[in-house]
CSV table of C-alpha atoms and ligand atoms in Angstrom, one decimal:
chain,number,residue,atom,x,y,z
A,1,MET,CA,0.0,0.0,0.0
A,2,GLU,CA,1.4,3.4,-1.0
A,3,ARG,CA,2.3,5.8,1.8
A,4,TYR,CA,3.9,9.1,2.1
A,5,ALA,CA,7.2,9.1,4.0
A,6,ILE,CA,8.1,12.7,5.0
A,7,LYS,CA,11.2,14.0,6.9
A,8,GLY,CA,10.1,17.3,8.3
A,9,GLY,CA,11.9,20.4,9.3
A,10,LYS,CA,12.9,21.8,5.9
A,11,VAL,CA,12.0,25.5,5.1
A,12,LEU,CA,10.0,25.2,1.8
A,13,GLU,CA,11.1,27.7,-0.8
A,14,GLY,CA,10.7,28.1,-4.6
A,15,GLU,CA,7.7,28.3,-6.9
A,16,ILE,CA,5.0,25.9,-8.0
A,17,THR,CA,2.1,26.1,-10.5
A,18,ILE,CA,-1.5,25.3,-9.4
A,19,ALA,CA,-3.6,22.9,-11.4
A,20,GLY,CA,-7.1,23.4,-12.7
A,21,ALA,CA,-9.9,23.4,-10.0
A,22,LYS,CA,-11.0,19.9,-9.2
A,23,ASN,CA,-14.5,20.9,-8.1
A,24,ALA,CA,-15.1,23.0,-11.2
A,25,ALA,CA,-13.7,20.3,-13.5
A,26,LEU,CA,-16.2,17.7,-12.1
A,27,GLY,CA,-19.2,19.9,-12.9
A,28,ILE,CA,-17.7,20.9,-16.3
A,29,LEU,CA,-16.9,17.4,-17.4
A,30,ALA,CA,-20.4,16.3,-16.6
A,31,ALA,CA,-21.9,19.3,-18.4
A,32,ALA,CA,-19.9,18.4,-21.5
A,33,VAL,CA,-22.1,15.3,-22.1
A,34,MET,CA,-25.1,17.6,-22.6
A,35,THR,CA,-24.3,18.1,-26.2
A,36,ASP,CA,-23.8,15.7,-29.1
A,37,GLU,CA,-20.9,17.9,-30.3
A,38,GLU,CA,-17.3,17.7,-29.2
A,39,CYS,CA,-16.2,19.7,-26.2
A,40,ILE,CA,-12.5,20.4,-25.5
A,41,ILE,CA,-11.7,21.1,-21.9
A,42,GLU,CA,-8.3,22.5,-21.0
A,43,ASN,CA,-6.6,22.7,-17.6
A,44,VAL,CA,-8.3,19.6,-16.3
A,45,PRO,CA,-6.4,18.5,-13.1
A,46,TYR,CA,-4.9,15.1,-13.5
A,47,VAL,CA,-6.3,13.7,-10.3
A,48,SER,CA,-8.1,10.5,-9.5
A,49,ASP,CA,-11.5,12.1,-9.1
A,50,THR,CA,-11.5,13.6,-12.6
A,51,ARG,CA,-10.2,10.3,-14.1
A,52,THR,CA,-12.9,8.4,-12.3
A,53,LEU,CA,-15.6,10.7,-13.6
A,54,LEU,CA,-14.2,10.5,-17.1
A,55,LYS,CA,-14.3,6.6,-16.9
A,56,ALA,CA,-18.0,6.8,-15.9
A,57,ILE,CA,-18.7,9.2,-18.8
A,58,GLU,CA,-17.0,6.8,-21.2
A,59,GLY,CA,-18.9,3.9,-19.6
A,60,ILE,CA,-22.2,5.4,-20.8
A,61,GLY,CA,-21.1,5.7,-24.4
A,62,ALA,CA,-19.5,9.1,-24.7
A,63,LYS,CA,-16.1,9.4,-26.5
A,64,VAL,CA,-13.4,10.6,-24.1
A,65,LYS,CA,-9.9,11.3,-25.3
A,66,TYR,CA,-6.9,12.9,-23.5
A,67,LEU,CA,-5.4,15.3,-26.0
A,68,ASP,CA,-2.6,15.9,-23.5
A,69,ARG,CA,-2.3,15.4,-19.7
A,70,HIS,CA,-4.6,18.3,-19.0
A,71,THR,CA,-6.8,18.6,-22.1
A,72,VAL,CA,-9.7,16.3,-22.6
A,73,SER,CA,-12.0,15.9,-25.6
A,74,ILE,CA,-15.5,14.7,-24.8
A,75,CYS,CA,-18.2,13.9,-27.3
A,76,GLY,CA,-21.6,12.8,-25.9
A,77,LYS,CA,-23.1,11.7,-29.2
A,78,GLY,CA,-22.7,7.9,-28.5
A,79,ILE,CA,-24.7,8.0,-25.3
A,80,ARG,CA,-27.8,5.9,-25.6
A,81,GLY,CA,-30.3,8.2,-24.0
A,82,ASP,CA,-33.0,5.6,-23.4
A,83,ARG,CA,-34.1,3.8,-20.3
A,84,SER,CA,-31.1,1.4,-20.5
A,85,LEU,CA,-28.9,4.4,-19.6
A,86,SER,CA,-27.3,3.7,-16.2
A,87,VAL,CA,-24.3,5.1,-14.5
A,88,ASP,CA,-23.0,2.5,-12.2
A,89,ASP,CA,-19.4,1.4,-12.8
A,90,GLU,CA,-17.3,0.1,-9.9
A,91,TYR,CA,-15.6,3.5,-9.4
A,92,ILE,CA,-18.4,6.0,-9.7
A,93,ARG,CA,-19.8,5.2,-6.2
A,94,LYS,CA,-16.6,6.4,-4.7
A,95,ILE,CA,-16.9,10.0,-5.9
A,96,ARG,CA,-19.3,12.6,-4.9
A,97,ALA,CA,-19.5,14.3,-8.2
A,98,SER,CA,-21.2,11.4,-9.8
A,99,TYR,CA,-24.3,13.3,-8.8
A,100,TYR,CA,-23.6,15.9,-11.5
A,101,LEU,CA,-24.5,13.3,-14.1
A,102,ILE,CA,-28.0,13.2,-12.7
A,103,GLY,CA,-28.6,16.9,-13.6
A,104,ALA,CA,-26.7,16.6,-16.9
A,105,LEU,CA,-28.5,13.5,-18.1
A,106,LEU,CA,-31.9,14.5,-16.8
A,107,GLY,CA,-31.5,17.8,-18.6
A,108,LYS,CA,-30.5,16.2,-21.9
A,109,TYR,CA,-32.6,13.0,-22.0
A,110,SER,CA,-35.3,13.7,-19.3
A,111,TYR,CA,-33.9,10.5,-17.7
A,112,ALA,CA,-31.1,9.7,-15.4
A,113,ASN,CA,-30.2,6.6,-13.5
A,114,VAL,CA,-27.0,7.1,-11.4
A,115,ALA,CA,-25.4,5.3,-8.5
A,116,LEU,CA,-25.8,7.2,-5.2
A,117,PRO,CA,-22.8,9.4,-4.6
A,118,GLY,CA,-19.9,8.5,-2.3
A,119,GLY,CA,-17.1,11.0,-1.5
A,120,CYS,CA,-15.2,11.9,1.6
A,121,ASP,CA,-16.7,11.0,5.0
A,122,ILE,CA,-17.0,14.5,6.4
A,123,GLY,CA,-20.6,14.4,7.5
A,124,ALA,CA,-24.1,13.2,6.5
A,125,ARG,CA,-24.0,14.8,3.1
A,126,PRO,CA,-27.6,14.4,2.0
A,127,ILE,CA,-28.8,15.2,-1.5
A,128,ASP,CA,-32.3,16.2,-0.7
A,129,LEU,CA,-31.8,19.7,-2.1
A,130,HIS,CA,-30.8,18.3,-5.4
A,131,THR,CA,-33.8,16.0,-5.6
A,132,LYS,CA,-36.2,18.7,-4.4
A,133,GLY,CA,-34.8,20.9,-7.2
A,134,PHE,CA,-35.3,18.3,-9.9
A,135,GLU,CA,-38.8,17.7,-8.6
A,136,LYS,CA,-39.6,21.4,-8.9
A,137,LEU,CA,-38.5,21.2,-12.5
A,138,GLY,CA,-41.1,18.5,-13.0
A,139,ALA,CA,-39.1,15.3,-12.5
A,140,LYS,CA,-40.1,12.3,-10.5
A,141,VAL,CA,-37.1,11.2,-8.4
A,142,ASP,CA,-36.7,7.9,-6.8
A,143,THR,CA,-33.7,7.6,-4.5
A,144,VAL,CA,-33.9,4.1,-3.2
A,145,HIS,CA,-33.9,2.1,-6.4
A,146,GLY,CA,-31.0,-0.3,-5.5
A,147,GLY,CA,-28.7,2.4,-4.1
A,148,LYS,CA,-29.4,4.6,-7.1
A,149,VAL,CA,-31.1,7.9,-8.0
A,150,VAL,CA,-33.5,7.5,-10.8
A,151,ALA,CA,-35.0,10.8,-12.1
A,152,GLU,CA,-37.4,11.1,-15.0
A,153,ALA,CA,-39.7,13.7,-16.6
A,154,ASP,CA,-41.8,14.1,-19.7
A,155,GLN,CA,-40.4,17.5,-20.1
A,156,LEU,CA,-38.5,19.6,-17.6
A,157,VAL,CA,-40.2,22.9,-17.0
A,158,GLY,CA,-38.4,26.0,-15.4
A,159,ALA,CA,-39.4,26.8,-11.9
A,160,HIS,CA,-38.6,29.1,-8.9
A,161,ILE,CA,-36.3,27.2,-6.5
A,162,TYR,CA,-35.3,28.3,-3.1
A,163,LEU,CA,-32.4,26.4,-1.5
A,164,ASP,CA,-32.9,26.4,2.2
A,165,THR,CA,-29.2,25.6,2.8
A,166,VAL,CA,-26.5,27.1,0.5
A,167,SER,CA,-25.2,24.1,-1.4
A,168,VAL,CA,-22.5,24.0,-4.1
A,169,GLY,CA,-23.6,20.6,-5.4
A,170,ALA,CA,-27.4,21.4,-5.5
A,171,THR,CA,-26.7,24.8,-7.2
A,172,ILE,CA,-24.6,23.2,-10.0
A,173,ASN,CA,-26.9,20.2,-10.4
A,174,ILE,CA,-30.1,22.3,-10.7
A,175,MET,CA,-28.4,24.7,-13.1
A,176,LEU,CA,-27.3,21.8,-15.3
A,177,ALA,CA,-30.9,20.4,-15.5
A,178,ALA,CA,-32.5,23.8,-15.9
A,179,THR,CA,-30.3,24.7,-18.8
A,180,LEU,CA,-32.3,22.4,-21.1
A,181,ALA,CA,-35.7,22.9,-19.4
A,182,GLU,CA,-38.5,24.7,-21.0
A,183,GLY,CA,-38.8,28.3,-19.8
A,184,LYS,CA,-37.2,30.2,-16.9
A,185,THR,CA,-35.7,28.9,-13.7
A,186,THR,CA,-34.6,31.0,-10.7
A,187,ILE,CA,-32.3,29.5,-8.1
A,188,GLU,CA,-32.5,31.6,-4.9
A,189,ASN,CA,-29.9,31.3,-2.1
A,190,ALA,CA,-27.6,29.8,-4.6
A,191,ALA,CA,-23.9,29.0,-3.7
A,192,LYS,CA,-21.4,31.6,-5.0
A,193,GLU,CA,-18.2,29.6,-5.1
A,194,PRO,CA,-15.8,30.4,-8.0
A,195,HIS,CA,-16.5,26.9,-9.4
A,196,ILE,CA,-20.3,27.7,-9.7
A,197,VAL,CA,-19.3,30.7,-11.9
A,198,ASP,CA,-16.9,28.5,-13.9
A,199,VAL,CA,-19.6,25.8,-14.6
A,200,ALA,CA,-22.1,28.5,-15.6
A,201,ASN,CA,-19.5,30.1,-17.9
A,202,PHE,CA,-18.8,26.8,-19.6
A,203,LEU,CA,-22.5,26.1,-20.1
A,204,ASN,CA,-23.0,29.6,-21.6
A,205,THR,CA,-20.1,28.9,-23.9
A,206,MET,CA,-22.1,25.8,-25.0
A,207,GLY,CA,-25.1,28.0,-25.8
A,208,ALA,CA,-26.9,28.1,-22.4
A,209,ASN,CA,-28.5,31.3,-21.1
A,210,ILE,CA,-27.5,31.6,-17.4
A,211,LYS,CA,-27.2,34.9,-15.6
A,212,GLY,CA,-26.2,35.8,-12.0
A,213,ALA,CA,-23.8,32.9,-11.3
A,214,GLY,CA,-21.6,34.2,-8.5
A,215,THR,CA,-24.5,36.0,-6.8
A,216,ASP,CA,-27.2,34.4,-4.7
A,217,VAL,CA,-29.8,34.5,-7.4
A,218,ILE,CA,-29.1,32.5,-10.6
A,219,ARG,CA,-31.5,32.9,-13.5
A,220,VAL,CA,-31.5,30.2,-16.2
A,221,ARG,CA,-33.5,30.6,-19.4
A,222,GLY,CA,-33.9,27.2,-20.9
A,223,VAL,CA,-32.6,26.5,-24.4
A,224,THR,CA,-33.5,23.6,-26.6
A,225,LYS,CA,-30.0,22.5,-27.5
A,226,LEU,CA,-26.3,23.0,-26.5
A,227,HIS,CA,-23.4,22.9,-28.9
A,228,GLY,CA,-19.7,22.0,-28.6
A,229,ALA,CA,-17.3,24.4,-27.0
A,230,GLU,CA,-13.6,24.9,-26.0
A,231,TYR,CA,-13.0,26.0,-22.4
A,232,SER,CA,-10.2,26.3,-19.9
A,233,ILE,CA,-10.9,25.6,-16.2
A,234,ILE,CA,-10.0,28.1,-13.5
A,235,PRO,CA,-7.1,27.4,-11.1
A,236,ASP,CA,-7.8,25.4,-7.9
A,237,GLN,CA,-8.4,27.7,-5.0
A,238,ILE,CA,-7.9,25.0,-2.4
A,239,GLU,CA,-4.7,23.6,-3.9
A,240,ALA,CA,-3.4,27.2,-3.9
A,241,GLY,CA,-4.5,27.6,-0.3
A,242,THR,CA,-2.8,24.4,0.7
A,243,PHE,CA,0.6,25.6,-0.5
A,244,MET,CA,-0.1,29.0,1.2
A,245,ALA,CA,-0.6,27.2,4.5
A,246,MET,CA,2.4,25.0,3.8
A,247,ALA,CA,4.6,28.1,3.3
A,248,VAL,CA,3.6,29.5,6.6
A,249,ALA,CA,3.8,26.2,8.6
A,250,THR,CA,7.4,25.6,7.4
A,251,ARG,CA,8.3,29.3,7.7
A,252,GLY,CA,9.1,29.2,4.0
A,253,ASN,CA,8.7,31.5,1.0
A,254,ILE,CA,6.7,30.1,-1.9
A,255,LEU,CA,5.6,31.8,-5.1
A,256,ILE,CA,2.3,30.2,-6.1
A,257,GLN,CA,1.7,30.6,-9.8
A,258,ASN,CA,-1.6,30.3,-11.8
A,259,VAL,CA,-4.0,31.5,-9.2
A,260,ILE,CA,-6.8,34.1,-9.1
A,261,PRO,CA,-5.8,36.1,-6.0
A,262,LYS,CA,-9.4,37.3,-5.5
A,263,HIS,CA,-10.5,33.7,-4.8
A,264,LEU,CA,-7.9,33.4,-2.1
A,265,GLU,CA,-8.8,36.5,-0.1
A,266,ALA,CA,-10.4,34.7,2.8
A,267,ILE,CA,-7.3,32.5,3.2
A,268,SER,CA,-4.8,35.4,2.6
A,269,SER,CA,-6.4,37.6,5.3
A,270,LYS,CA,-6.3,34.9,7.9
A,271,LEU,CA,-2.6,34.1,7.1
A,272,ILE,CA,-1.8,37.8,7.4
A,273,GLU,CA,-3.6,38.0,10.7
A,274,MET,CA,-1.3,35.1,11.8
A,275,GLY,CA,1.8,37.2,11.0
A,276,ALA,CA,2.6,35.8,7.5
A,277,THR,CA,3.3,38.0,4.4
A,278,VAL,CA,1.1,37.6,1.4
A,279,ILE,CA,2.0,39.5,-1.8
A,280,GLU,CA,-0.6,39.4,-4.6
A,281,TYR,CA,0.4,39.7,-8.3
A,282,ASP,CA,-1.9,39.4,-11.3
A,283,ASP,CA,-2.0,35.6,-11.4
A,284,SER,CA,0.3,34.5,-8.6
A,285,VAL,CA,0.8,35.0,-4.8
A,286,ARG,CA,3.9,34.9,-2.8
A,287,VAL,CA,3.5,33.7,0.8
A,288,MET,CA,6.3,34.0,3.4
A,289,ALA,CA,6.6,33.6,7.1
A,290,ASP,CA,9.3,33.6,9.7
A,291,GLY,CA,9.4,33.8,13.4
A,292,LYS,CA,6.4,33.4,15.6
A,293,LEU,CA,2.9,33.0,14.4
A,294,LYS,CA,-0.2,34.5,16.1
A,295,SER,CA,-3.4,32.8,17.1
A,296,THR,CA,-6.7,33.7,15.5
A,297,GLN,CA,-10.3,32.7,15.1
A,298,ILE,CA,-11.7,31.0,12.0
A,299,LYS,CA,-15.3,30.1,11.1
A,300,THR,CA,-16.0,28.2,7.9
A,301,LEU,CA,-18.8,29.7,5.7
A,302,PRO,CA,-20.0,29.4,2.2
A,303,TYR,CA,-18.0,31.6,-0.3
A,304,PRO,CA,-16.9,34.3,0.0
A,305,GLY,CA,-16.5,33.2,3.7
A,306,PHE,CA,-13.6,31.0,4.8
A,307,PRO,CA,-13.8,27.6,2.9
A,308,THR,CA,-14.5,24.5,4.8
A,309,ASP,CA,-12.0,22.8,2.5
A,310,MET,CA,-9.2,24.8,4.1
A,311,GLN,CA,-10.3,24.3,7.7
A,312,ALA,CA,-7.9,21.4,8.5
A,313,HIS,CA,-4.9,23.1,6.9
A,314,MET,CA,-5.4,26.3,8.9
A,315,ALA,CA,-6.0,24.5,12.1
A,316,THR,CA,-2.7,22.7,11.5
A,317,VAL,CA,-0.9,26.0,11.1
A,318,LEU,CA,-2.7,27.5,14.2
A,319,ALA,CA,-1.6,24.5,16.2
A,320,LEU,CA,1.9,25.9,15.8
A,321,ALA,CA,1.0,29.5,16.6
A,322,GLU,CA,1.3,31.2,19.9
A,323,GLY,CA,-1.8,31.4,22.1
A,324,THR,CA,-5.3,30.0,21.8
A,325,SER,CA,-7.2,29.8,18.5
A,326,ILE,CA,-10.8,28.8,17.9
A,327,VAL,CA,-11.8,27.1,14.7
A,328,THR,CA,-15.6,26.6,14.1
A,329,GLU,CA,-16.8,24.2,11.4
A,330,SER,CA,-20.2,25.3,10.3
A,331,ILE,CA,-20.7,23.4,7.0
A,332,PHE,CA,-20.0,19.7,7.7
A,333,GLU,CA,-20.3,17.9,11.1
A,334,ASN,CA,-17.5,15.4,10.8
A,335,ARG,CA,-14.5,17.4,9.7
A,336,PHE,CA,-12.2,17.2,12.7
A,337,ARG,CA,-11.1,13.7,12.3
A,338,TYR,CA,-7.5,14.8,11.6
A,339,VAL,CA,-7.3,16.3,15.1
A,340,GLN,CA,-6.5,13.0,16.8
A,341,GLU,CA,-3.6,12.5,14.4
A,342,LEU,CA,-2.2,16.0,15.1
A,343,VAL,CA,-2.6,15.3,18.8
A,344,ARG,CA,-0.3,12.3,18.3
A,345,MET,CA,2.3,14.7,16.9
A,346,GLY,CA,2.1,16.8,20.0
A,347,ALA,CA,-0.6,19.3,19.1
A,348,LYS,CA,-2.9,20.6,21.9
A,349,ILE,CA,-6.4,20.6,20.4
A,350,ARG,CA,-9.7,19.9,22.0
A,351,VAL,CA,-12.9,19.4,20.0
A,352,GLU,CA,-16.2,20.4,21.5
A,353,GLY,CA,-19.0,19.9,19.0
A,354,ASN,CA,-18.2,21.9,15.9
A,355,VAL,CA,-15.5,23.9,17.6
A,356,ALA,CA,-11.8,23.1,17.9
A,357,ILE,CA,-9.9,24.9,20.7
A,358,ILE,CA,-6.3,25.0,19.8
A,359,ASN,CA,-3.5,25.9,22.2
A,360,GLY,CA,-0.4,26.4,20.1
A,361,VAL,CA,2.7,24.4,20.6
A,362,GLN,CA,6.3,25.1,19.5
A,363,LYS,CA,6.7,22.0,17.4
A,364,PHE,CA,5.2,18.8,16.2
A,365,LEU,CA,7.0,15.4,16.3
A,366,GLY,CA,6.9,13.0,13.4
A,367,ALA,CA,4.4,10.1,13.8
A,368,ASN,CA,2.6,7.4,11.9
A,369,LEU,CA,-0.5,9.0,10.6
A,370,THR,CA,-3.7,8.0,8.6
A,371,ALA,CA,-5.3,10.4,6.2
A,372,PRO,CA,-9.0,10.6,7.2
A,373,ASP,CA,-10.2,12.3,4.0
A,374,LEU,CA,-8.8,14.4,1.1
A,375,ARG,CA,-8.3,17.8,2.7
A,376,ALA,CA,-7.5,16.5,6.2
A,377,GLY,CA,-4.9,14.3,4.5
A,378,ALA,CA,-3.3,17.3,2.9
A,379,ALA,CA,-3.3,19.0,6.3
A,380,LEU,CA,-1.4,16.1,7.8
A,381,VAL,CA,1.2,16.4,5.0
A,382,ILE,CA,1.7,20.1,6.1
A,383,ALA,CA,2.0,19.0,9.7
A,384,ALA,CA,4.6,16.3,8.7
A,385,LEU,CA,6.6,18.8,6.7
A,386,ALA,CA,6.7,21.2,9.7
A,387,ALA,CA,7.5,18.4,12.2
A,388,GLU,CA,10.7,17.3,13.7
A,389,GLY,CA,11.6,13.8,12.5
A,390,VAL,CA,9.9,11.3,10.1
A,391,SER,CA,6.2,10.8,9.6
A,392,VAL,CA,4.5,8.1,7.5
A,393,ILE,CA,1.0,8.9,6.2
A,394,GLU,CA,-1.3,6.0,5.2
A,395,ASP,CA,-4.4,6.1,3.0
A,396,ILE,CA,-2.9,8.6,0.6
A,397,GLU,CA,-5.4,7.6,-2.1
A,398,TYR,CA,-7.7,10.2,-0.5
A,399,ILE,CA,-5.1,12.9,-1.1
A,400,LYS,CA,-4.6,11.8,-4.7
A,401,ARG,CA,-8.2,12.4,-5.4
A,402,GLY,CA,-7.6,16.1,-5.4
A,403,TYR,CA,-3.9,17.0,-5.5
A,404,GLU,CA,-2.0,16.6,-8.7
A,405,ASP,CA,1.6,15.5,-8.3
A,406,PHE,CA,1.5,16.6,-4.7
A,407,ASP,CA,4.8,14.8,-3.7
A,408,GLU,CA,6.6,16.1,-6.8
A,409,LYS,CA,5.6,19.7,-6.2
A,410,ILE,CA,6.6,19.5,-2.5
A,411,ARG,CA,10.0,18.0,-3.5
A,412,SER,CA,10.5,20.8,-6.0
A,413,LEU,CA,10.2,23.2,-3.0
A,414,GLY,CA,12.9,21.3,-1.1
A,415,GLY,CA,10.5,19.1,0.9
A,416,ASN,CA,11.8,15.6,1.8
A,417,MET,CA,8.9,13.4,0.8
A,418,GLU,CA,8.5,10.2,-1.1
A,419,ILE,CA,5.8,7.7,-2.0
A,420,LEU,CA,6.9,4.3,-0.7
A,421,ASP,CA,5.2,0.9,-0.7
A,422,THR,CA,6.8,-1.5,1.7
A,423,ASP,CA,8.0,-1.4,5.3
A,424,LYS,CA,11.5,-2.1,4.1
A,425,ASP,CA,11.4,1.0,1.9
A,426,ILE,CA,10.2,3.0,4.8
A,427,GLN,CA,13.1,1.7,7.0
A,428,LYS,CA,15.6,2.6,4.3
A,429,PHE,CA,14.1,6.1,4.0
A,430,LYS,CA,14.4,6.6,7.8
A,431,LEU,CA,18.1,5.4,7.7
A,432,ARG,CA,18.8,7.7,4.7
A,433,VAL,CA,17.3,10.9,6.1
A,434,GLY,CA,18.7,10.2,9.6
B,1,EPZ,C1,-18.9,20.5,-2.4
B,1,EPZ,O1,-19.5,19.5,-1.8
B,1,EPZ,C2,-17.4,20.1,-2.6
B,1,EPZ,N1,-17.4,18.9,-3.4
B,1,EPZ,C3,-16.8,19.9,-1.3
B,1,EPZ,O2,-15.4,19.7,-1.5
B,1,EPZ,C4,-16.9,21.1,-0.4
B,1,EPZ,O3,-16.4,20.9,0.9
B,1,EPZ,C5,-18.3,21.6,-0.3
B,1,EPZ,O4,-18.9,21.7,-1.6
B,1,EPZ,C6,-18.5,22.9,0.4
B,1,EPZ,O5,-17.8,23.9,-0.2
B,1,EPZ,C7,-17.5,19.0,-4.8
B,1,EPZ,O6,-17.6,20.1,-5.3
B,1,EPZ,C8,-17.5,17.7,-5.5
B,1,EPZ,P1,-22.6,21.3,-0.3
B,1,EPZ,P2,-21.1,19.4,-1.7
B,1,EPZ,O7,-23.8,20.7,-1.0
B,1,EPZ,O8,-21.6,20.0,-2.9
B,1,EPZ,C9,-25.8,20.5,3.2
B,1,EPZ,C10,-13.4,18.5,-1.4
B,1,EPZ,O9,-12.6,18.3,-0.4
B,1,EPZ,N2,-26.7,19.9,2.1
B,1,EPZ,O10,-22.2,22.7,-0.6
B,1,EPZ,O11,-21.4,18.0,-1.3
B,1,EPZ,C11,-24.6,19.7,3.5
B,1,EPZ,O12,-24.8,18.6,4.4
B,1,EPZ,C12,-14.9,18.4,-1.2
B,1,EPZ,O13,-13.0,18.9,-2.5
B,1,EPZ,C13,-27.9,19.4,2.4
B,1,EPZ,O14,-28.4,19.5,3.6
B,1,EPZ,O15,-21.4,20.3,-0.5
B,1,EPZ,C14,-23.6,20.7,4.0
B,1,EPZ,O16,-23.9,20.9,5.3
B,1,EPZ,C15,-15.2,17.8,0.1
B,1,EPZ,N3,-28.7,18.9,1.4
B,1,EPZ,C16,-24.1,22.0,3.2
B,1,EPZ,O17,-25.3,21.7,2.7
B,1,EPZ,C17,-28.2,18.7,0.2
B,1,EPZ,O18,-29.0,18.2,-0.7
B,1,EPZ,C18,-23.1,22.3,2.1
B,1,EPZ,O19,-22.9,21.2,1.3
B,1,EPZ,C19,-26.9,19.2,-0.1
B,1,EPZ,C20,-26.2,19.7,0.9
């Protein structure tokens, strides 16, 4: 089983380039099947979640071709849009974004039959808002059919939909289906994340008529048909934030290229409060820190608030800051599972409900760790890079879902990190790094 072996204590310096946004890519790749013409998508991150979704898209008859490592051609013409259409390969249940195929296929064929989504275990993660939205558009949705979601309609008809919780997934999914519905749809209390805007921009490039993405009211005027398009995905806000936190935790100096600094404001402002320096350029940011870090308070909120996907990374940095910090998780109820791992490295963190109370320590000590989910796994990598001694992190397949070439990028910054398979290799690594 592959594991990361990390010898911490190095100051990370240099520059890295951020990949395309995973969570935008997942919506966009699903949207691409909504036309029978070819779509060419650039800047697709080469991570296991996108590859899994592409396999599922291929599995229903679409033509999928990698033109290069980050450019994918998708042609949805070969999909048999009848009642035999079913998305249920052995992989698709593992990823959350399989649910975007419900909206995309329901919009295009008025029928979708998709295995229930999996994804990281960070809380209950219901999809009731998605299904209520489809029902408002006139679909009948059955969610118990052998662990599948079956949605069908004679004709989707635009509607007024109010989301009682701000949901990224439901906003994108309803937008997908509404694109090919008859008439106007309004999504109120919509999520405003950068990837919502990116999916809407892609759909508009395909001929959709969507206005207001990025605000909390999205208006979709249904069109009868979409056409092929070429599109380049925005940079990944969370991958960028991860390297920003890494720079601070290791008291390093990293130039992070291919970012949209505006998308990083919530992260930058917290790092600055902690005593780091963040310099914004047009499409890059430099993050530096030295000396002592200060404590602060963080509460996760929907965009433009502080992203839940960066909660674990920031708590890790705060665990090395002077004083007491409070981190409140308000989106998912099970996103503190990394805390017990950090505690084994010497962190002083107490979790009470959805609040982590962090008393900063001077240093972490290397330990054997297990990644509980994608983002928490990346946070443990940061902890290990900042720690004294060697750490070994198991279950790194979670991390590979969302971080392209994570170990290579970290090595290019001077980090001492390898992917190793056997106990013998780990022993050798430990002897080598001393
Ligand atoms: C997306 O998940 C992302 N996943 C998550 O990223 C991210 O953490 C999350 O948005 C919040 O930003 C993808 O884009 C594939 P939500 P999603 O619907 O869409 C509740 C990562 O690490 N809710 O915005 O599943 C829900 O329980 C992943 O990259 C309902 O109650 O999140 C949560 O409390 C992890 N009913 C809140 O809404 C629903 O039908 C927000 O969830 C849907 C959601």
